[in-house]
Coordinates of C-alpha atoms in Angstrom, one line a residue:
X7 CA 139.1 89.4 114.5
X8 CA 137.6 90.0 117.5
X9 CA 135.6 87.8 119.5
X10 CA 132.4 88.1 121.7
X11 CA 132.7 90.7 123.9
X12 CA 135.6 92.1 121.8
X13 CA 133.2 93.4 119.7
X14 CA 130.8 94.7 121.7
X15 CA 133.1 96.2 124.3
X16 CA 134.5 98.6 121.0
X17 CA 131.0 98.9 119.9
X18 CA 130.4 100.5 123.6
X19 CA 133.8 102.3 123.4
X20 CA 132.7 103.7 119.3
X21 CA 129.1 104.8 120.8
X22 CA 131.5 106.9 123.3
X23 CA 133.6 107.7 120.9
X24 CA 130.5 109.1 118.6
X25 CA 128.5 110.9 121.5
X26 CA 131.8 112.5 123.8
X27 CA 134.2 113.0 120.5
X28 CA 131.8 113.2 117.6
X29 CA 128.9 115.5 119.2
X30 CA 130.2 116.8 122.3
X31 CA 126.8 116.5 123.0
X32 CA 125.4 120.0 125.9
X33 CA 123.8 119.4 128.4
X34 CA 120.1 119.6 127.8
X35 CA 120.4 119.0 124.1
X36 CA 118.6 116.6 121.7
X37 CA 120.0 114.9 119.3
X38 CA 118.5 113.5 116.0
X39 CA 120.0 110.0 114.3
X40 CA 119.8 109.0 110.7
X41 CA 120.9 105.5 110.6
X42 CA 120.3 102.0 107.9
X43 CA 118.3 99.8 110.0
X44 CA 121.1 97.8 110.6
X45 CA 122.7 99.7 113.3
X46 CA 120.6 99.7 115.4
X47 CA 123.2 98.1 117.9
X48 CA 125.4 100.9 117.9
X49 CA 122.1 103.2 117.5
X50 CA 121.6 102.4 121.5
X51 CA 125.2 102.6 122.6
X52 CA 124.6 106.0 121.3
X53 CA 121.8 107.2 122.6
X54 CA 122.7 105.2 126.1
X55 CA 125.5 107.2 126.0
X56 CA 124.0 110.9 124.7
X57 CA 121.6 110.4 128.1
X58 CA 124.2 110.2 130.5
X59 CA 126.0 113.1 128.4
X60 CA 122.8 114.6 129.1
X61 CA 120.6 114.8 126.0
X62 CA 117.1 115.7 126.3
X63 CA 115.9 113.4 123.7
X64 CA 117.2 111.2 121.0
X65 CA 115.8 110.7 118.0
X66 CA 116.4 108.0 115.5
X67 CA 115.4 107.6 111.9
X68 CA 115.8 104.9 109.9
X69 CA 116.3 103.0 106.6
X70 CA 116.1 100.5 104.6
X71 CA 118.1 99.0 101.2
X72 CA 115.2 96.8 100.8
X73 CA 112.4 99.6 100.5
X74 CA 114.8 101.5 99.0
X75 CA 114.9 99.5 96.1
X76 CA 111.9 98.6 95.6
X77 CA 110.7 102.0 94.9
X78 CA 112.7 101.7 92.0
X79 CA 111.3 98.5 91.5
X80 CA 107.4 99.2 92.0
X81 CA 106.4 103.4 92.2
X82 CA 105.3 105.0 89.3
X83 CA 107.5 107.4 86.9
X84 CA 106.3 110.7 88.5
X85 CA 107.4 109.3 91.9
X86 CA 111.1 109.8 91.6
X87 CA 110.4 113.7 91.7
X88 CA 109.4 113.7 95.4
X89 CA 110.8 113.4 98.7
X90 CA 110.3 114.1 102.2
X91 CA 110.2 117.5 102.3
X92 CA 108.5 117.3 104.9
X93 CA 110.8 115.9 107.1
X94 CA 114.5 117.9 106.2
X95 CA 112.3 120.7 106.5
X96 CA 111.5 118.8 110.2
X97 CA 114.9 118.2 110.6
X98 CA 116.6 122.0 109.7
X99 CA 113.7 123.4 112.3
X100 CA 115.5 121.5 114.8
X101 CA 119.1 122.0 113.8
X102 CA 117.2 125.5 113.5
X103 CA 116.3 125.6 117.6
X104 CA 119.7 123.6 118.8
X105 CA 119.1 119.6 117.9
X106 CA 122.0 118.0 117.4
X107 CA 122.9 115.7 114.3
X108 CA 123.9 112.9 114.0
X109 CA 124.8 110.5 110.5
X110 CA 125.1 106.9 110.8
X111 CA 126.7 105.3 107.5
X112 CA 127.2 102.2 106.0
X113 CA 124.5 102.0 103.4
X114 CA 125.2 99.2 100.4
X115 CA 127.6 101.6 98.7
X116 CA 126.1 100.5 95.3
X117 CA 122.7 99.1 95.7
X118 CA 121.3 101.2 92.3
X119 CA 124.2 100.4 90.3
X120 CA 121.8 98.4 87.9
X121 CA 119.0 101.0 88.4
X122 CA 117.9 103.5 85.6
X123 CA 120.8 106.0 86.0
X124 CA 118.0 108.7 84.9
X125 CA 115.7 107.6 87.7
X126 CA 118.0 107.3 90.2
X127 CA 119.2 110.8 88.8
X128 CA 115.8 113.0 89.2
X129 CA 115.9 111.2 92.5
X130 CA 119.1 112.6 93.8
X131 CA 118.4 115.6 92.6
X132 CA 114.8 115.8 94.7
X133 CA 116.8 114.9 97.5
X134 CA 119.2 117.5 97.5
X135 CA 116.5 120.0 96.7
X136 CA 114.5 118.7 99.6
X137 CA 117.6 118.7 102.0
X138 CA 119.5 122.0 100.9
X139 CA 118.0 123.5 104.6
X140 CA 119.8 121.1 106.1
X141 CA 122.6 120.9 105.0
X142 CA 123.3 124.9 104.8
X143 CA 122.7 124.8 108.5
X144 CA 125.3 121.8 108.3
X145 CA 127.8 123.4 105.6
X146 CA 127.5 126.7 107.9
X147 CA 128.8 124.2 112.0
X148 CA 125.7 125.7 112.5
X149 CA 125.2 122.7 115.1
X150 CA 127.7 120.0 116.0
X151 CA 127.3 117.0 113.9
X152 CA 129.0 113.9 113.3
X153 CA 129.1 111.4 111.3
X154 CA 129.8 107.3 112.2
X155 CA 130.1 103.7 110.3
X156 CA 128.9 100.6 111.4
X157 CA 129.4 97.7 109.8
X158 CA 126.6 96.0 107.1
X159 CA 126.5 92.6 105.2
X160 CA 125.7 94.7 101.8
X161 CA 129.2 96.8 102.4
X162 CA 131.1 94.2 103.7
X163 CA 129.9 91.7 100.9
X164 CA 131.3 94.9 98.9
X165 CA 134.6 95.5 100.2
X166 CA 135.6 92.0 101.1
X167 CA 133.7 89.4 98.1
X168 CA 135.9 86.8 99.1
X169 CA 135.3 86.4 102.5
X170 CA 132.3 84.6 103.5
X171 CA 129.8 86.9 105.3
X172 CA 130.5 86.1 108.0
X173 CA 134.1 86.9 108.1
X174 CA 134.1 89.6 105.8
X175 CA 132.1 91.2 109.1
X176 CA 134.0 91.0 111.4
X177 CA 137.0 91.7 108.7
X178 CA 134.8 95.2 107.8
X179 CA 134.6 96.1 111.7
X180 CA 137.9 95.3 112.8
X181 CA 139.0 97.9 110.0
X182 CA 135.8 100.9 111.3
X183 CA 136.9 100.2 115.2
X184 CA 140.9 100.8 113.7
X185 CA 140.4 103.7 111.7
X186 CA 137.8 105.5 114.4
X187 CA 140.7 105.3 117.3
X188 CA 138.7 102.6 120.0
X189 CA 141.2 100.1 120.2
X190 CA 143.6 101.9 122.0
X191 CA 143.4 102.0 126.2
X192 CA 142.0 106.1 126.1
X193 CA 140.7 106.4 123.1
X194 CA 139.5 109.9 124.4
X195 CA 143.1 110.6 125.1
X196 CA 144.2 109.7 121.7
X197 CA 142.2 111.8 120.1
X198 CA 143.2 114.1 121.3
X199 CA 146.8 114.0 120.0
X200 CA 145.4 113.2 116.6
X201 CA 143.4 116.3 116.9
X202 CA 146.4 118.2 117.9
X203 CA 148.0 117.3 115.4
X204 CA 145.8 117.7 112.7
X205 CA 145.3 121.5 114.0
X206 CA 148.8 122.2 114.3
X207 CA 148.6 121.7 110.0
X208 CA 145.7 123.4 109.7
X209 CA 147.8 126.7 112.1
X210 CA 150.5 126.8 109.6
X211 CA 148.6 126.7 106.3
X212 CA 147.1 129.3 108.3
X213 CA 150.2 131.5 108.8
X214 CA 150.8 131.1 105.3
X215 CA 147.7 132.4 103.9
X216 CA 149.0 130.7 100.4
X217 CA 146.4 131.1 97.1
X218 CA 146.6 128.4 94.9
X219 CA 147.7 124.5 95.6
X220 CA 148.8 123.2 92.5
X221 CA 148.7 118.9 91.1
X222 CA 150.6 116.6 89.0
X223 CA 150.8 113.3 88.5
X224 CA 149.3 111.2 86.0
X225 CA 146.1 112.5 84.6
X226 CA 147.1 115.1 86.4
X227 CA 148.1 118.8 86.3
X228 CA 145.5 121.2 88.7
X229 CA 145.6 124.2 90.0
X230 CA 143.2 125.6 92.5
X231 CA 142.9 129.1 93.2
X232 CA 141.8 129.1 97.5
X233 CA 139.0 131.3 98.1
X234 CA 139.5 135.1 99.0
X235 CA 139.3 134.6 102.5
X236 CA 139.6 130.8 103.2
X237 CA 140.5 129.0 106.7
X238 CA 142.1 126.0 106.9
X239 CA 140.9 124.1 109.5
X240 CA 140.4 120.1 110.1
X241 CA 140.3 117.8 113.1
X242 CA 138.0 119.5 116.3
X243 CA 136.4 122.4 115.7
X244 CA 133.9 125.2 117.3
X245 CA 130.7 124.5 115.8
X246 CA 128.9 128.3 115.4
X247 CA 126.4 127.4 119.2
X248 CA 129.7 127.1 120.5
X249 CA 130.4 123.2 121.4
X250 CA 133.6 121.6 119.8
X251 CA 132.8 118.6 117.4
X252 CA 134.6 116.4 115.8
X253 CA 132.5 116.2 112.7
X254 CA 134.3 112.9 110.8
X255 CA 135.3 109.7 112.5
X256 CA 137.4 108.8 111.9
X257 CA 139.0 112.1 110.0
X258 CA 143.1 112.5 108.5
X259 CA 142.5 115.8 106.1
X260 CA 142.7 119.3 106.8
X261 CA 140.6 120.7 104.4
X262 CA 139.5 124.2 103.4
X263 CA 137.2 126.3 100.8
X264 CA 138.7 127.0 97.1
X265 CA 137.9 129.8 94.9
X266 CA 134.6 128.7 92.8
X267 CA 136.0 130.5 89.4
X268 CA 139.5 129.8 90.1
X269 CA 140.7 126.4 88.8
X270 CA 142.2 125.7 86.4
X271 CA 143.5 123.0 84.0
X272 CA 142.4 118.6 84.2
X273 CA 142.4 116.2 86.8
X274 CA 142.3 112.0 87.4
X275 CA 140.6 110.2 90.1
X276 CA 142.7 107.7 91.7
X277 CA 139.5 105.9 93.4
X278 CA 135.8 104.7 92.3
X279 CA 132.8 107.8 93.7
X280 CA 130.3 105.5 95.2
X281 CA 127.7 108.0 95.5
X282 CA 123.7 106.9 96.7
X283 CA 124.3 103.6 95.8
X284 CA 126.1 103.5 92.5
X285 CA 129.2 103.5 91.4
X286 CA 131.3 106.1 89.3
X287 CA 134.8 104.7 88.0
X288 CA 137.4 106.3 86.3
X289 CA 136.6 109.9 86.5
X290 CA 138.5 112.1 84.6
X291 CA 137.8 115.4 84.0
X292 CA 138.5 119.1 82.6
X293 CA 138.4 122.2 84.3
X294 CA 138.1 126.8 82.3
X295 CA 137.1 129.0 84.7
X296 CA 136.3 126.3 87.9
X297 CA 133.2 125.0 86.2
X298 CA 134.0 121.5 84.5
X299 CA 134.6 121.4 80.8
X300 CA 134.8 118.2 79.8
X301 CA 133.7 114.9 81.3
X302 CA 135.1 111.0 80.6
X303 CA 134.2 108.4 83.5
X304 CA 134.6 104.7 82.5
X305 CA 131.9 103.6 84.6
X306 CA 128.9 105.6 85.4
X307 CA 129.3 108.0 83.5
X308 CA 125.7 109.3 83.3
X309 CA 124.5 109.8 86.8
X310 CA 127.9 111.4 87.2
X311 CA 126.6 113.9 83.8
X312 CA 123.0 114.9 85.9
X313 CA 125.7 115.1 89.4
X314 CA 127.1 117.7 87.6
X315 CA 123.4 119.6 85.5
X316 CA 122.5 119.4 89.5
X317 CA 123.0 123.2 89.3
X318 CA 125.4 125.7 88.4
X319 CA 127.2 125.4 91.7
X320 CA 127.1 121.8 90.9
X321 CA 130.5 121.2 88.6
X322 CA 132.8 123.7 90.9
X323 CA 134.7 122.6 93.7
X324 CA 133.2 123.6 97.6
X325 CA 135.6 121.6 99.1
X326 CA 140.1 120.6 98.6
X327 CA 141.3 119.0 101.1
X328 CA 144.6 117.0 102.3
X329 CA 145.4 113.8 103.2
X330 CA 148.9 112.1 103.5
X331 CA 149.5 109.3 101.7
X332 CA 150.8 107.7 105.1
X333 CA 147.2 108.2 106.3
X334 CA 145.8 105.3 109.5
X335 CA 143.5 103.8 106.5
X336 CA 145.7 104.7 103.3
X337 CA 147.9 102.2 105.1
X338 CA 145.4 99.5 105.7
X339 CA 145.3 99.2 101.8
X340 CA 141.1 98.5 102.0
X341 CA 139.1 100.3 99.2
X342 CA 136.2 100.6 101.7
X343 CA 133.5 101.7 98.8
X344 CA 132.6 104.5 101.3
X345 CA 133.5 108.1 101.3
X346 CA 133.5 108.4 104.5
X347 CA 136.2 105.9 104.6
X348 CA 137.8 106.9 101.2
X349 CA 138.6 110.1 101.6
X350 CA 140.7 109.8 104.4
X351 CA 142.8 107.8 102.9
X352 CA 143.2 110.6 99.9
X353 CA 143.7 114.1 99.9
X354 CA 140.4 114.7 98.3
X355 CA 138.0 118.1 96.7
X356 CA 134.5 118.3 96.8
X357 CA 132.0 119.3 94.3
X358 CA 129.4 121.7 95.7
X359 CA 128.7 123.8 98.4
X360 CA 131.5 125.4 100.3
X361 CA 131.4 125.3 104.1
X362 CA 131.1 127.9 104.7
X363 CA 133.4 127.8 107.6
X364 CA 136.4 128.0 106.3
X365 CA 135.7 130.9 105.4
X366 CA 137.3 134.2 107.6
X367 CA 135.0 136.8 108.9
X368 CA 131.7 135.9 107.6
X369 CA 129.5 137.4 109.6
X370 CA 127.1 140.2 109.3
X371 CA 128.2 139.1 105.5
X372 CA 125.7 138.3 103.1
X373 CA 124.8 134.9 100.9
X374 CA 125.6 136.7 98.2
X375 CA 128.9 138.7 99.6
X376 CA 130.3 134.9 100.7
X377 CA 130.0 133.4 97.5
X378 CA 132.2 137.0 95.5
X379 CA 135.3 136.1 97.8
X380 CA 134.9 132.6 95.6
X381 CA 132.2 130.0 98.0
X382 CA 130.7 127.7 95.8
X383 CA 126.6 127.3 96.5
X384 CA 124.9 124.3 95.7
X385 CA 122.4 121.8 96.2
X386 CA 124.9 118.8 96.3
X387 CA 128.7 118.3 98.0
X388 CA 130.4 115.2 97.0
X389 CA 134.2 114.5 98.0
X390 CA 136.2 112.1 95.5
X391 CA 139.2 111.9 95.3
X392 CA 141.8 113.1 93.6
X393 CA 145.4 111.4 95.9
X394 CA 147.8 109.6 95.5
X395 CA 151.9 108.6 96.7
X396 CA 152.1 110.3 93.0
X397 CA 150.8 112.7 93.7
X398 CA 152.6 116.0 94.3
X399 CA 151.1 118.5 95.8
X400 CA 152.7 122.8 95.3
X401 CA 151.8 125.8 96.6
X402 CA 151.1 128.9 95.5
X403 CA 152.0 132.3 97.2
X404 CA 150.6 135.7 97.4
X405 CA 153.2 136.7 94.9
X406 CA 153.0 133.8 92.7
X407 CA 156.3 131.9 94.1
X408 CA 155.9 128.2 95.2
X409 CA 156.8 126.2 97.3
X410 CA 156.8 122.1 97.8
X411 CA 153.8 121.6 100.4
X412 CA 153.3 117.6 99.0
X413 CA 155.3 114.8 97.6
X414 CA 154.9 111.4 96.7
X415 CA 151.4 112.2 98.2
X416 CA 153.6 113.6 102.1
X417 CA 153.7 116.1 103.4
X418 CA 157.2 118.5 102.3
X419 CA 156.9 120.4 105.7
X420 CA 157.4 118.7 109.2
X421 CA 154.9 121.1 112.1

C-alpha cells in the first residue's frame, strides 16, 4: 500500500489526468462536477488543475449517501416520483452553453439494496426523466466529459469486506491509481500510448464494416446486429465542440451502436450489476426482435423488471462493447462493484439510450431518422457485463459469412 506522501502525489496525478486527459478542458471553459462528499480531496485537486488549464469557473455538486437513505426512511410515498428537474435543466443549459462535465463515482454500490424496490424504481425513473435533456447532450457527445473514480469507505468495505476499514480503503485507492494509469512516471504519455492502441482496434473494426456480432459461451447464444452506418470508438475521441477527451478513466473498451431491432437469442451476465445502490445478480435474458422478452435474475429481479419498464427503449440495446479478458482490470481479479471498472474488465452490452456519436453521417438528420437506422432511444443507459474467458465472439459480415473476432475472451486478430 502507498504511503501518505505517495498517496497525495498519486491523488494529484489523478486530478491532473482527469483534467488533461479526461476532459482536456479548454481555456475559458466552465466545468460542472458531481461527486460524493467523500471525494472532496479529489475534487479540490481537479479544481486546481482545471483552473491551471484555464477554466473560467468550476462548480461542484455533492451527494451524500446518508441523506439519500434519509429520503427512503422518512419521506412520504409521493416523494419518490419527484426529481430536481430544475437542477438537471440548469446543467443541460450549462452544457448547451459549452460547459464541460465531470462525474466522480464512488458511492456505496449496495446503498439501496434493502429499500423498497418499488420506491427505488420510481425514484430512478423520476431521476432519469428529469435528466434526459442533459443525458441527450452527453450521449450525443455535444461537450467534453469524463467519469473518474474516488475510493470511499463504504465502497471499499464492499470490495474488500475481510479487511480492516483503513486497509480496505488504501487497497481500493491503490487499485484505482493502477487502473487509471497514474502509477507510471509519465501518466500523460502512458495514456497517449493506450489511446493509440484502442484507436487501432476501432479503426480496424470500422474498416471491416461488420453487420453483426455473435456471442457464444455458457448460457449465451446472442446475435447483436449493428446499426446502419455504425461507427466503432474507443479511448479519446473528439466531442462535437471540437475538444478531444477521454470520457472514461479507466477505459479498456471499443464500442459501437447496435441495431435496436436486430438482437436475437439469450445471454447470461458474467458479473453482477450494481445500479444506483441496488445489487442485481444472476441476470439472464432472452431477446426477440431486439427486445427483451424473458427476464431472470437470482437477486434484484423486481428492480430489473422495473428498469426494463422505464420506457419502450429500456428493454433494447444502446451499446455493445468489446474488452479482452486480459485487460488490466480483469487481471487484477477485483470485482469493483462499480460499472466504470467492471465494464472495463469484460465485454458488455447496455440497455437503453444509444451513443449517437457512434453513428456516421448524422448531421442534419432528425432524431426519427437516426432511430430508423437502429439507434435506440430511452431515458436510461445501463451497462452490464457478458464477457469472460469462456466467451467467443464471431463477426458476421455483410454477405453473411463469419470470421473469428474473439476466442476465449481474447482478440483473435492482432492489430
